Amino acid sequence: MGKKVAVLTSGGDAPGMNPCIRACVRFGLYKGLEMYGVRRGYQGLIDDEIFPMNSRSVSDIVQRGGTFLKSARCPEFRDLEGIGKAVANLKKYGITDLIAIGGDGTFRGAKDMADNFDISVIGIPGTIDNDLAYTDFTLGFDTAVNTVLWAINSLRDTMGSHDRCSLLEVMGRHCGDIALYAGICGGAEYILVPEVEYDLDEIASSLMQARERGKTSNMIVFAEGAGDKEQICSYLKEKTGIKITTTTLGHIQRGGSPTMQDRILANKFAERAVELILLGATNRVIGIKNNRIIDENVSEALEMSGKFDKKLYKLAQIMSL
Ligand code: ADP
């Protein structure tokens, strides 16, 4: 019999988690592993929501957003006592390896577990924010950006009809990637992100210049961590006299059927995770760099910063002229 491996999803859900669970289970079974699922992330590990999975357990989920294993935040997992309970449950089933799909919090929890107990852990990045610097892309980011693009397309129709300026708030408390990618693809004039300082007076005068150049409507894409939306709107309105309508997409960005890109990543990430387990690896996280699947030590991965693509940001500015 092969090793026993559990899969869970934790933290914020992201489209692509379902196809990734499916791929972990099916590739693991193909390689002779015994696969288990855990409901509700680390909380489910502590509460013993652990169950065996076969190929049929992951039927008809490839096209669904969210995670059929469900996700949870679990404060109890932040101390060793909680983690100890989780490990005791895994041991009851003879499980030696865990695949944790989630964001940086999930990876920190996984590392605490692998560092202090005899369980091997592999992390797969699943978060719409794309806020992990060691990997170019995370599961869910592409779907989220496409959802934002759909919203931008609709907003552009009505903005054009009424000569309006629209400010669209998207997710991204610390990472402006959703705003950047959706902004450049959707033809936004201004992209406000936490990584780049901006000057509201400059934006106000360029808004007015754009109107003089014949632009009748404008789009500002704003990452939630880039400042105070209401203040920005009222300041710009006062300076320019242009009416600005705001739209907040919120959790709509977290759902939706995963795109081709996210499903491909899901399959490739899962394949590498299972391969690493077969090699006896632990404390590794999977990613994609320059279109190649990579794996990285979890501590080193979490220490990396500064992946914001300034060149792409500059290109977006040029395209908005
Ligand atoms: P994400 O994985 O999307 O970043 P969270 O930050 O909510 O989401 O983390 C998910 C779970 O991982 C938390 O509920 C907690 O159980 C665990 N976790 C988060 N941060 C840590 C940490 N610093 N140490 C140990 N476990 C953590």
PDB file of C-alpha atoms and ligand atoms in Angstrom, residues 10-13 42-43 72-79 83 101-110 112 126-127 131, ligand 1:
ATOM      1  CA  SER A  10      -7.925  26.741   3.935  1.00  0.00           C
ATOM      2  CA  GLY A  11      -8.288  30.510   4.274  1.00  0.00           C
ATOM      3  CA  GLY A  12     -10.008  32.518   1.544  1.00  0.00           C
ATOM      4  CA  ASP A  13     -11.561  30.331  -1.143  1.00  0.00           C
ATOM      5  CA  TYR A  42      -7.388  23.201   9.699  1.00  0.00           C
ATOM      6  CA  GLN A  43     -10.607  23.357  11.748  1.00  0.00           C
ATOM      7  CA  ALA A  72     -12.422  27.930   7.298  1.00  0.00           C
ATOM      8  CA  ARG A  73     -10.293  30.217   9.419  1.00  0.00           C
ATOM      9  CA  CYS A  74      -9.040  28.423  12.494  1.00  0.00           C
ATOM     10  CA  PRO A  75      -7.495  30.489  15.313  1.00  0.00           C
ATOM     11  CA  GLU A  76      -6.891  27.301  17.345  1.00  0.00           C
ATOM     12  CA  PHE A  77      -4.391  26.129  14.748  1.00  0.00           C
ATOM     13  CA  ARG A  78      -2.123  29.071  15.573  1.00  0.00           C
ATOM     14  CA  ASP A  79      -0.755  27.349  18.669  1.00  0.00           C
ATOM     15  CA  ILE A  83      -1.826  21.647  15.771  1.00  0.00           C
ATOM     16  CA  ILE A 101      -4.247  24.566  -0.680  1.00  0.00           C
ATOM     17  CA  GLY A 102      -4.492  28.205   0.452  1.00  0.00           C
ATOM     18  CA  GLY A 103      -2.696  31.484   0.917  1.00  0.00           C
ATOM     19  CA  ASP A 104       0.170  32.717   3.076  1.00  0.00           C
ATOM     20  CA  GLY A 105      -1.680  32.064   6.358  1.00  0.00           C
ATOM     21  CA  THR A 106      -2.318  28.493   5.293  1.00  0.00           C
ATOM     22  CA  PHE A 107       1.359  28.085   4.428  1.00  0.00           C
ATOM     23  CA  ARG A 108       2.430  29.437   7.844  1.00  0.00           C
ATOM     24  CA  GLY A 109       0.165  26.942   9.557  1.00  0.00           C
ATOM     25  CA  ALA A 110       1.470  24.120   7.373  1.00  0.00           C
ATOM     26  CA  ASP A 112       4.312  25.107  11.946  1.00  0.00           C
ATOM     27  CA  GLY A 126      -4.815  29.198  -3.877  1.00  0.00           C
ATOM     28  CA  THR A 127      -5.795  32.859  -3.472  1.00  0.00           C
ATOM     29  CA  ASP A 131      -0.134  38.019  -3.180  1.00  0.00           C
TER      30      ASP A 131
HETATM   31  P1  ADP B   1      -4.967  32.455   3.721  1.00  0.00           P
HETATM   32  O1  ADP B   1      -4.408  31.072   3.753  1.00  0.00           O
HETATM   33  O2  ADP B   1      -5.917  32.675   2.601  1.00  0.00           O
HETATM   34  O3  ADP B   1      -3.875  33.502   3.834  1.00  0.00           O
HETATM   35  P2  ADP B   1      -5.637  32.938   6.538  1.00  0.00           P
HETATM   36  O4  ADP B   1      -4.608  33.980   6.729  1.00  0.00           O
HETATM   37  O5  ADP B   1      -6.978  33.132   7.143  1.00  0.00           O
HETATM   38  O6  ADP B   1      -5.912  32.629   4.992  1.00  0.00           O
HETATM   39  O7  ADP B   1      -5.020  31.561   7.104  1.00  0.00           O
HETATM   40  C1  ADP B   1      -5.770  30.370   7.072  1.00  0.00           C
HETATM   41  C2  ADP B   1      -5.549  29.610   8.346  1.00  0.00           C
HETATM   42  O8  ADP B   1      -4.158  29.283   8.482  1.00  0.00           O
HETATM   43  C3  ADP B   1      -5.863  30.382   9.634  1.00  0.00           C
HETATM   44  O9  ADP B   1      -7.215  30.335   9.987  1.00  0.00           O
HETATM   45  C4  ADP B   1      -5.002  29.668  10.660  1.00  0.00           C
HETATM   46  O10 ADP B   1      -5.601  28.453  11.042  1.00  0.00           O
HETATM   47  C5  ADP B   1      -3.761  29.332   9.843  1.00  0.00           C
HETATM   48  N1  ADP B   1      -2.738  30.382  10.043  1.00  0.00           N
HETATM   49  C6  ADP B   1      -2.743  31.628   9.563  1.00  0.00           C
HETATM   50  N2  ADP B   1      -1.659  32.326   9.962  1.00  0.00           N
HETATM   51  C7  ADP B   1      -0.941  31.491  10.708  1.00  0.00           C
HETATM   52  C8  ADP B   1       0.292  31.603  11.417  1.00  0.00           C
HETATM   53  N3  ADP B   1       0.994  32.747  11.402  1.00  0.00           N
HETATM   54  N4  ADP B   1       0.734  30.529  12.101  1.00  0.00           N
HETATM   55  C9  ADP B   1       0.020  29.393  12.100  1.00  0.00           C
HETATM   56  N5  ADP B   1      -1.136  29.222  11.454  1.00  0.00           N
HETATM   57  C10 ADP B   1      -1.630  30.238  10.762  1.00  0.00           C
END
